[in-house]
Structures are given as structure tokens and as C-alpha cells.
Short mmCIF file of C-alpha atoms and ligand atoms in Angstrom, two decimals:
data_model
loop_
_atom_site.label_atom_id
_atom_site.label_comp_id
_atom_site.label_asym_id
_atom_site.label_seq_id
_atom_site.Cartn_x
_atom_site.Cartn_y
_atom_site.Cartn_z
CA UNK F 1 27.29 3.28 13.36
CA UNK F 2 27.01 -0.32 14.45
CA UNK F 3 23.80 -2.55 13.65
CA UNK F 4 23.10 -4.83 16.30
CA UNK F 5 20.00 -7.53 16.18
CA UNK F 6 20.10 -8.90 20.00
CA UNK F 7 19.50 -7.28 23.26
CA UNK F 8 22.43 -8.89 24.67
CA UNK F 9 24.48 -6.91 21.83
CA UNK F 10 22.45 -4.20 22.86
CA UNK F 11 23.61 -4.28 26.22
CA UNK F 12 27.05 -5.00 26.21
CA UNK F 13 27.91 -2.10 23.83
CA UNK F 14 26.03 0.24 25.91
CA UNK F 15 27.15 -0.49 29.18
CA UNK F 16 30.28 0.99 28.89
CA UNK F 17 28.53 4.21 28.83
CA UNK F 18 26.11 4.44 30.94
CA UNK F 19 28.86 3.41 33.83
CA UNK F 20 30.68 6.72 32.34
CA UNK F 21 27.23 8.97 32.65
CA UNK F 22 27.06 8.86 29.41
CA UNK F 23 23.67 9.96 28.13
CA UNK F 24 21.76 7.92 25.79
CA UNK F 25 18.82 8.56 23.55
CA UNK F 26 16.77 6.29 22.11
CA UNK F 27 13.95 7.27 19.23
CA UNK F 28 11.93 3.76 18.22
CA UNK F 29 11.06 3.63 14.45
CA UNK F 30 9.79 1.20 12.17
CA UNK F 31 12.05 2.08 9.32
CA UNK F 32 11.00 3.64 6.18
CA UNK F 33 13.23 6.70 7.35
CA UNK F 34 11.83 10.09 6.01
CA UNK F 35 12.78 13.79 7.39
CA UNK F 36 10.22 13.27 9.99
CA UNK F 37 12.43 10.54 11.54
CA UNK F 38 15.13 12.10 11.05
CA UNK F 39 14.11 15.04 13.06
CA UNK F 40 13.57 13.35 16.21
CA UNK F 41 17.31 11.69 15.68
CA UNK F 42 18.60 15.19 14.87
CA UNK F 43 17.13 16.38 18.48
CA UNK F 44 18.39 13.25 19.69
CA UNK F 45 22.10 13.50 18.42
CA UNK F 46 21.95 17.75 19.82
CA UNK F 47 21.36 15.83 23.14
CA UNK F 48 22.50 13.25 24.11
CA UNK F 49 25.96 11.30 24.20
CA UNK F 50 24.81 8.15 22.47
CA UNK F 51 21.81 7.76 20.21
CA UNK F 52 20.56 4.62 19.25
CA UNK F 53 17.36 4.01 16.76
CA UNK F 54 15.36 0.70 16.67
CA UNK F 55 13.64 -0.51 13.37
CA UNK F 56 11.37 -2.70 13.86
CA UNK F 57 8.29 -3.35 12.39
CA UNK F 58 6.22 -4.09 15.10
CA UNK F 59 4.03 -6.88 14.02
CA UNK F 60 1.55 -6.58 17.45
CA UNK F 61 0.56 -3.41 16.18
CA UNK F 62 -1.26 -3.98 13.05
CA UNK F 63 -5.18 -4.70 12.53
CA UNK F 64 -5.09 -5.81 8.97
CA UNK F 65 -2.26 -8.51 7.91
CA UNK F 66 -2.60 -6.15 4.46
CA UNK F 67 -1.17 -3.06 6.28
CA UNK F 68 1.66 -5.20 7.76
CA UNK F 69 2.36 -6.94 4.44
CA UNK F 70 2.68 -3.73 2.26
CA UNK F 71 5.00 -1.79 5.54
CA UNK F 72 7.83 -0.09 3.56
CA UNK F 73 10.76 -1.84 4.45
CA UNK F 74 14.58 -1.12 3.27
CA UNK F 75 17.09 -1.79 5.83
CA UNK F 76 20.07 -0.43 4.50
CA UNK F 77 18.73 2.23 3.14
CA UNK F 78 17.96 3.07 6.89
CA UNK F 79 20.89 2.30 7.88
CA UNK F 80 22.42 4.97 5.66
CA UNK F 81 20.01 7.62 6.70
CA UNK F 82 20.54 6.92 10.46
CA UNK F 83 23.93 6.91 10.15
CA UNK F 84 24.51 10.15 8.19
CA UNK F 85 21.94 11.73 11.06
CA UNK F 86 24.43 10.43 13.24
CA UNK F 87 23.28 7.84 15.28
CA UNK F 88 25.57 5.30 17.06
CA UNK F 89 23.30 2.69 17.27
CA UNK F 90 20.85 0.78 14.86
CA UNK F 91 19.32 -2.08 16.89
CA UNK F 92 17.26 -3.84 14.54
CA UNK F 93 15.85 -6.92 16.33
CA UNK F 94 14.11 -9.83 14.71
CA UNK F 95 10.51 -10.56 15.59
CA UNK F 96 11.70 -13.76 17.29
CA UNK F 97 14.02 -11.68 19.27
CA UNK F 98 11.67 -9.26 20.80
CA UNK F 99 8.72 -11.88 21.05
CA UNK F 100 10.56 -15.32 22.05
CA UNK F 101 8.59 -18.48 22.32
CA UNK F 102 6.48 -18.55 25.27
CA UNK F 103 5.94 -14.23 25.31
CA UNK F 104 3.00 -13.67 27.36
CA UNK F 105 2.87 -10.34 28.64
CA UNK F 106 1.26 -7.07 27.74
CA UNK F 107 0.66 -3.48 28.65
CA UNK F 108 -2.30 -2.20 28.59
CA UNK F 109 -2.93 1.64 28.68
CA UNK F 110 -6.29 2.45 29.62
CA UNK F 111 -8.46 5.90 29.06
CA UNK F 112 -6.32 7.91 26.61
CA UNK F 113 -5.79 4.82 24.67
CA UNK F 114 -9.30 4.23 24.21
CA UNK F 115 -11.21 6.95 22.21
CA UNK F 116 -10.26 7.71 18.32
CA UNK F 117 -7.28 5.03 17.52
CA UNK F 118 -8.13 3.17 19.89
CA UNK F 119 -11.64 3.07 18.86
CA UNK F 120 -11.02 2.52 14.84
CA UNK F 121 -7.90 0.50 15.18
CA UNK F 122 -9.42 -1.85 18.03
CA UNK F 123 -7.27 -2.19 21.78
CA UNK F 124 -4.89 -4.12 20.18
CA UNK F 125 -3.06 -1.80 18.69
CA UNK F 126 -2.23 0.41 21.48
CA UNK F 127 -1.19 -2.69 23.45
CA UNK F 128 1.01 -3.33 20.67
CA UNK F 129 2.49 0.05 21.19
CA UNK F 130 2.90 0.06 24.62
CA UNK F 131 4.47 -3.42 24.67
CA UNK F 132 6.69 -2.94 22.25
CA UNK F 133 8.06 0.29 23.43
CA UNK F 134 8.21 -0.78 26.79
CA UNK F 135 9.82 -4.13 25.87
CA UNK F 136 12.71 -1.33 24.21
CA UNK F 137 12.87 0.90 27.42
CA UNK F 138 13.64 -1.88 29.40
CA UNK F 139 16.27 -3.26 26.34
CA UNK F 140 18.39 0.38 26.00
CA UNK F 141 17.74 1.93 29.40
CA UNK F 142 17.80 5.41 27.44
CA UNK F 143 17.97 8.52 29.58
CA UNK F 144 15.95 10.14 26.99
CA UNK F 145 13.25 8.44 24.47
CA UNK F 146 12.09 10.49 21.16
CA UNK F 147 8.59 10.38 19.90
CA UNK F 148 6.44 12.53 16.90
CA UNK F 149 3.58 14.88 17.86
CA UNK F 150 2.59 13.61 14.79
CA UNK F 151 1.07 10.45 16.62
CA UNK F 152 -1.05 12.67 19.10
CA UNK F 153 -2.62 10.16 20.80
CA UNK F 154 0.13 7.02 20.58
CA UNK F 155 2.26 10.24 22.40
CA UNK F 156 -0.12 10.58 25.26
CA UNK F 157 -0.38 6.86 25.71
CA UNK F 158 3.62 6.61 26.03
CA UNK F 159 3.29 9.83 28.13
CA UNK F 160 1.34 7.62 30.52
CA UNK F 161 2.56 4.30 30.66
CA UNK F 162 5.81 5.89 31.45
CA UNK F 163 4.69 7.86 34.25
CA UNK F 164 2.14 5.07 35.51
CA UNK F 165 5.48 2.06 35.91
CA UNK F 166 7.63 4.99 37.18
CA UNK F 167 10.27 4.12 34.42
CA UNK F 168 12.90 6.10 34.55
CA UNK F 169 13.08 8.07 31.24
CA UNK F 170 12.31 11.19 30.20
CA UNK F 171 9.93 11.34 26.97
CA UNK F 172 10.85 14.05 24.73
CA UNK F 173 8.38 15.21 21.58
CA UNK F 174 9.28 16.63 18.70
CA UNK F 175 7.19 18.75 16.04
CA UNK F 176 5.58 17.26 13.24
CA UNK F 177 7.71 17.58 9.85
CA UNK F 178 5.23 18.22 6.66
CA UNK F 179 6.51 18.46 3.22
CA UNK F 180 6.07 22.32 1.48
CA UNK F 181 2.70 21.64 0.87
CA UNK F 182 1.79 20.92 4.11
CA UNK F 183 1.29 17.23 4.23
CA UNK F 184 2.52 15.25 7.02
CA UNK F 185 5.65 13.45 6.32
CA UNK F 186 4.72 9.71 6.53
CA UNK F 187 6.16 6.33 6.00
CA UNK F 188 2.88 5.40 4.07
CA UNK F 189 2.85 8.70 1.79
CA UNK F 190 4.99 6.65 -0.76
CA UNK F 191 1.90 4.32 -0.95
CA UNK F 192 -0.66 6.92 -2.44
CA UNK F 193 -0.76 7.25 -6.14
CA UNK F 194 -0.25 10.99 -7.55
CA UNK F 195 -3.95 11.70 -7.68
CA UNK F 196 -4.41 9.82 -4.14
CA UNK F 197 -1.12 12.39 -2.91
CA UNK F 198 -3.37 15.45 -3.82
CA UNK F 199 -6.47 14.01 -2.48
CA UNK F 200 -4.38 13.27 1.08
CA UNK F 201 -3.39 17.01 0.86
CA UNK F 202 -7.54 17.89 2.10
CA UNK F 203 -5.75 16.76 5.68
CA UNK F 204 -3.33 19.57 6.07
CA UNK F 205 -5.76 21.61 4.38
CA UNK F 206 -8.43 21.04 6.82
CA UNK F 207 -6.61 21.07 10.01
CA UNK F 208 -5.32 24.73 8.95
CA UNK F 209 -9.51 25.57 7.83
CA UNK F 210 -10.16 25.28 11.65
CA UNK F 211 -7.48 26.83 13.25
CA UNK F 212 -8.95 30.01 10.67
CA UNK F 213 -11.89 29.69 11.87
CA UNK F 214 -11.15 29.52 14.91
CA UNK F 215 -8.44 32.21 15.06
CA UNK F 216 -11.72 34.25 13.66
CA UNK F 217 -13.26 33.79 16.82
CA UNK F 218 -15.30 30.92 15.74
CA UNK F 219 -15.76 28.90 19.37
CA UNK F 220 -18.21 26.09 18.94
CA UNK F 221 -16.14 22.84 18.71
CA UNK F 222 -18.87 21.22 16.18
CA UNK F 223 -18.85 24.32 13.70
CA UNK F 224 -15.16 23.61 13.87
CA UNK F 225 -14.98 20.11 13.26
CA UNK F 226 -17.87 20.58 10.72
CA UNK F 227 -15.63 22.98 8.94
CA UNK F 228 -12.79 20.55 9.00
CA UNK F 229 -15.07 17.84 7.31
CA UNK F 230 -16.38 19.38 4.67
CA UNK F 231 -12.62 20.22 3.53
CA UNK F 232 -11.83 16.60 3.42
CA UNK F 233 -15.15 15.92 1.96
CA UNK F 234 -14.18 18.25 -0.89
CA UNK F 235 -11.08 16.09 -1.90
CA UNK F 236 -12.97 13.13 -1.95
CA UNK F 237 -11.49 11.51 1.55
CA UNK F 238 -12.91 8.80 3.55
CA UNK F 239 -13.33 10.28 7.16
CA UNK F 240 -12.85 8.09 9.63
CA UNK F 241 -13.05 10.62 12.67
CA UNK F 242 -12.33 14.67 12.85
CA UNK F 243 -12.06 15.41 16.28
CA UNK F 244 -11.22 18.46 18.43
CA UNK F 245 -10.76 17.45 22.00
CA UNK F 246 -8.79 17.82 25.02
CA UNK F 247 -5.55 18.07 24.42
CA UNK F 248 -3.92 16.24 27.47
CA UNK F 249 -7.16 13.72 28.35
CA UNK F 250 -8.95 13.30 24.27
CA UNK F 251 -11.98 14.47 26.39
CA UNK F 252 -14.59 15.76 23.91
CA UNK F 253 -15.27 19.72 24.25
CA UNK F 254 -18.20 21.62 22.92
CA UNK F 255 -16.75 24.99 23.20
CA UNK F 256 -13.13 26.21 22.80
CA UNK F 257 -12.40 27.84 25.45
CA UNK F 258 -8.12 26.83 25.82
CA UNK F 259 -6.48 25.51 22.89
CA UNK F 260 -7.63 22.11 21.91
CA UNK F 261 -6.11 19.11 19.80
CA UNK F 262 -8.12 18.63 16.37
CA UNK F 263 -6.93 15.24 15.01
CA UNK F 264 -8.10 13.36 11.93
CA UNK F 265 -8.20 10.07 10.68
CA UNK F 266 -9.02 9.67 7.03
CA UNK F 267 -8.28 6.77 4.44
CA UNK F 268 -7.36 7.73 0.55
CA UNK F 269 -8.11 4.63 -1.12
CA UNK F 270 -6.56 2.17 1.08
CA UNK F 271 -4.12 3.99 2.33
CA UNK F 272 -4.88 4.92 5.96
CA UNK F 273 -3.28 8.63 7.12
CA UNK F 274 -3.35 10.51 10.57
CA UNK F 275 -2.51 14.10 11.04
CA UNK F 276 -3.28 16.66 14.55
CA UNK F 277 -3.06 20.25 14.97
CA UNK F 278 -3.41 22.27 17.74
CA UNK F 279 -6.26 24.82 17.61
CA UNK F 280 -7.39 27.66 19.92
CA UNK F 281 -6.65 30.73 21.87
CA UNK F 282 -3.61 29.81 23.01
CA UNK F 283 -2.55 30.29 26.52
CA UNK F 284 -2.77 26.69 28.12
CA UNK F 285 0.25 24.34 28.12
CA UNK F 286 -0.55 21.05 27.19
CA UNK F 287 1.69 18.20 27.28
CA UNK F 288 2.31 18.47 23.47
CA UNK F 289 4.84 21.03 24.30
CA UNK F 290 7.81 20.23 25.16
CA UNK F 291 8.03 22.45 28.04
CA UNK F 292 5.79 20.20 30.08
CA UNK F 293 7.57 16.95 28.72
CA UNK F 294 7.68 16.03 32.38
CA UNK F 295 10.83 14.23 33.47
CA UNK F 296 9.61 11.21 35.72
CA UNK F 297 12.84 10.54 36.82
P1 AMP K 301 6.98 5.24 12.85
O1 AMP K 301 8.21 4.72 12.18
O2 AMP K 301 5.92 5.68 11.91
O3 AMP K 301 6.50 4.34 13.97
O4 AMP K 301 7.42 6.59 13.58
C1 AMP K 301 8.51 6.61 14.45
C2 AMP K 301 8.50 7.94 15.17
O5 AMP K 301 8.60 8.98 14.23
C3 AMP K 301 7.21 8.18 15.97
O6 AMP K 301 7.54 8.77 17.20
C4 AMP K 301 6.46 9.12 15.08
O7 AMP K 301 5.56 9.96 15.78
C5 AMP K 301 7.58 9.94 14.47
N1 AMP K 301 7.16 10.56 13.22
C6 AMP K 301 6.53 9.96 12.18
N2 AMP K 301 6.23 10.87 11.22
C7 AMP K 301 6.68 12.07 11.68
C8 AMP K 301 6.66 13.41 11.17
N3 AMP K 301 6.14 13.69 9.98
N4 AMP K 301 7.21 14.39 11.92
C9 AMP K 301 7.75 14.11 13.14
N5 AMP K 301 7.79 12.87 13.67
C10 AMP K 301 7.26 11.86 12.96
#
């Protein structure tokens, strides 16, 4: 595996195969590899000819300086992971590479980006999503770009940006990966103290209350949401939103009547975690499935 820090790198040593047809995956991280990661590169490596992961830390992103401080970062260790997952490629970029003196452009998603995240984390982070992971589209030209249902919504928003400037990729998602216990593998878990790691576990715990009830038959969206509260209310969790909407648009629902998207937001001391599920009758694709991972091409 070769680590490369420019886009000109970047370039060159790709080149060669994309004149052969080679075909080139790309999954974006910011480091801190766990499983989860891993995952999407595994999906990536059973698909493609050349896989490539960025790390970088996106510092556009972030709300609180705090968060972006305390990021887990540990490049080699990365590096180690990526390359026993097999990748070809780590292109780690320095801020000043990606944002060069004089960077003045954005993207801005609007409607899915606006409820929920968008909402408690302010515009400015999905702008900082969408910018950065256009900025590396445009940088690797992948045939094929990776991304976590575990970031519901941050999905969607990719979803559209890259249907909305026609680029030509196809987004691929991949299935959240939860430790035994059921929590959500997450860069930030190693943040949470033991008794914090317990507390975090009222997220899984609700998510899979609802889909009970609602596998039950229950069919009113606030009895389901209520439901999911008063689980993380029991471990002591700072909500910051439950919410069981539309899958495809975050439209709010009051009865479930196709299967819907409950996601929750909810901080453990300081420590700020995000898990979804989806939850209903079944029957309706949504474009969390990879069936409908719609090439625009
Ligand atoms: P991050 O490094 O947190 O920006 O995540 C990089 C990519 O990994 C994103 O597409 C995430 O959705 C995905 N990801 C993060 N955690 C998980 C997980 N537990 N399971 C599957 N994908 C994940």
C-alpha cells in the first residue's frame, strides 16, 4: 500500500489505471480505523480493481474546536489496518492541501441536510461534508465511493449532491457494524469511560425497543419514538433528538404505514453518539438498501 499526501500524487499513480478500465473505489474516512471502516474497505477490495482510503480529519466539519481537538488520530496505526484490508491506496492529505490559501467554495445540500444533524450540528457541518467529499470525488475520480448506513442522514446528503452535479460515481452503502452487544462501532466509542460505554448501550437498546413494538403492530410514530425515549432515559442519556421519519426525504410521519428510519442523537457525558435503524412493515425499498444505490452514471 502506498501513502500519498498530494492530489498530484494522487493522480499520477492512478492514471495508469483508469486508462486500463481499471475500477477504482474510494471509501473517505477520518482515521481512527475500527471494523466498521473496515467493512466498507472489505466491500470495496470484493469490488473493485483499486481501492484507495482517505484519512482526513476534516476540520470544516466540526461545531466545537473541543470535538476536533480530542478526534482520535493514529496514522500508522491506520495505515496498518488499511493495508492488511487491502487497500492500494492511503491518500492522507494535509489540511493545507485540501484547503489551499485563497479556498472559497462550498456545497451546499439543501432539504435532507437540514432537519436532525443539520438542525443540532448547525449548516455548517453538512457543508463541511459535502465539500470535502466532493473536493475527494473530483481528486480520485473513483468509479465507486463507500459510505456507512450508520450516518443515515450524511448518506442521503451524499446520495444527493451526487445525483444533483451529475458526478459520475456510483455511491455504494454498506451496513452498520455494532460490537456483540449491539452498540454501533464508532471512532468516538474509545472516548466513553466504562460506566459512560454501558450508559451509550440505551442506543442500541432503544432502536431495537421500537422495532418490537412496532413489529407488535404498534403504528403510531409518537408511541414509537416515546418508547424509544424512555429507554435512553432509563440509562441516564442526554437526548438530543429520537426521530422516526421518512426514510428517503427525513419527512416526519405520524403513522407507520412503510418502513421508516428511527435515528437518534444522544450525548453520554460529552461524548456525542448517532445510531439509525430501520423500523416497520417492511415492503418499501428505500435508498438505504443497496438495491436502489442508484448508479448516476
Ligand atoms: P468516519 O471516519 O467516522 O467519517 O466514517 C467513515 C465512513 O465509515 C463513513 O461512511 C461512515 O458512515 C462509516 N462508518 C462509521 N462507523 C461505521 C459502522 N459502525 N459501520 C459501518 N460503517 C461505519
Amino acid at each position: 500500500m502506498r501513502t500519498l499526501r498530494t492530489v498530484a500524487e494522487l493522480r499520477s499513480e492512478l492514471a495508469p489505471a483508469r486508462s486500463r478500465g481499471s475500477k477504482i473505489g474510494l471509501v473517505p474516512t477520518m482515521g481512527a480505523l475500527h471494523d466498521g471502516h473496515l467493512a466498507l474497505l472489505e466491500r470495496a477490495r470484493g469490488e473493485c480493481d483499486v481501492v484507495v482510503v482517505s484519512l482526513f480529519v476534516n476540520p470544516s466539519q466540526f461545531g466545537e474546536q473541543a470535538d476536533l481537538d480530542r478526534y482520535p488520530r493514529d496514522e500508522a496505526r491506520d495505515a496498518r489496518l488499511a493495508a492488511d484490508a487491502g487497500a492500494d491506496v492511503l491518500f492522507a492529505p494535509a489540511a493545507a492541501e485540501v484547503y489551499p490559501d485563497g479556498f472559497g467554495t462550498t456545497v451546499e445540500v439543501t432539504g435532507v441536510s437540514e432537519p436532525l444533524e443539520g438542525e443540532r450540528r448547525g449548516a455548517s457541518h453538512f457543508r463541511g461534508v459535502a465539500t470535502v467529499v466532493t473536493k475527494l470525488l473530483c481528486m480520485t475520480l473513483p468509479d465507486v465511493a463507500y459510505f456507512g448506513r450508520k450516518d443515515a442522514q450524511q448518506l442521503l446528503v451524499i446520495r444527493r449532491l451526487v445525483s444533483d452535479l451529475n458526478l459520475p460515481v456510483r455511491i455504494a452503502s454498506v451496513a452498520t457494524v455494532r460490537e456483540p452487544d449491539g452498540l454501533a462501532l464508532s471512532s468516538r466509542n474509545r472516548l466513553l469511560s466504562g460506566e459512560q460505554r454501558e450508559r451509550a448501550l440505551g442506543i442500541p437498546r432503544a432502536l431495537a425497543r421500537a422495532r418490537e413494538r412496532a413489529a407488535a403492530g404498534e403504528r403510531s410514530v409518537g408511541a414509537l419514538q416515546d418508547c424509544a425515549r424512555e429507554v435512553l432515559d432509563d440509562h441516564l442519556l442526554e437526548v438530543e433528538y429520537v426521530a422516526l421519519v421518512d426514510p428517503d426525504s427525513l419527512a416526519p410521519l405520524t403513522e407507520l404505514d412503510a418502513d421508516a428510519l428511527l435515528l437518534i442523537a444522544a450525548r453520554v457525558g460529552d461524548v456525542r453518539l448517532i445510531d439509525n435503524q430501520i423500523v416497520g412493515p417492511g415492503a418499501r425499498q428505500s435508498i438505504h438498501e443497496d438495491e436502489v444505490a442508484t448508479a448516476v452514471r
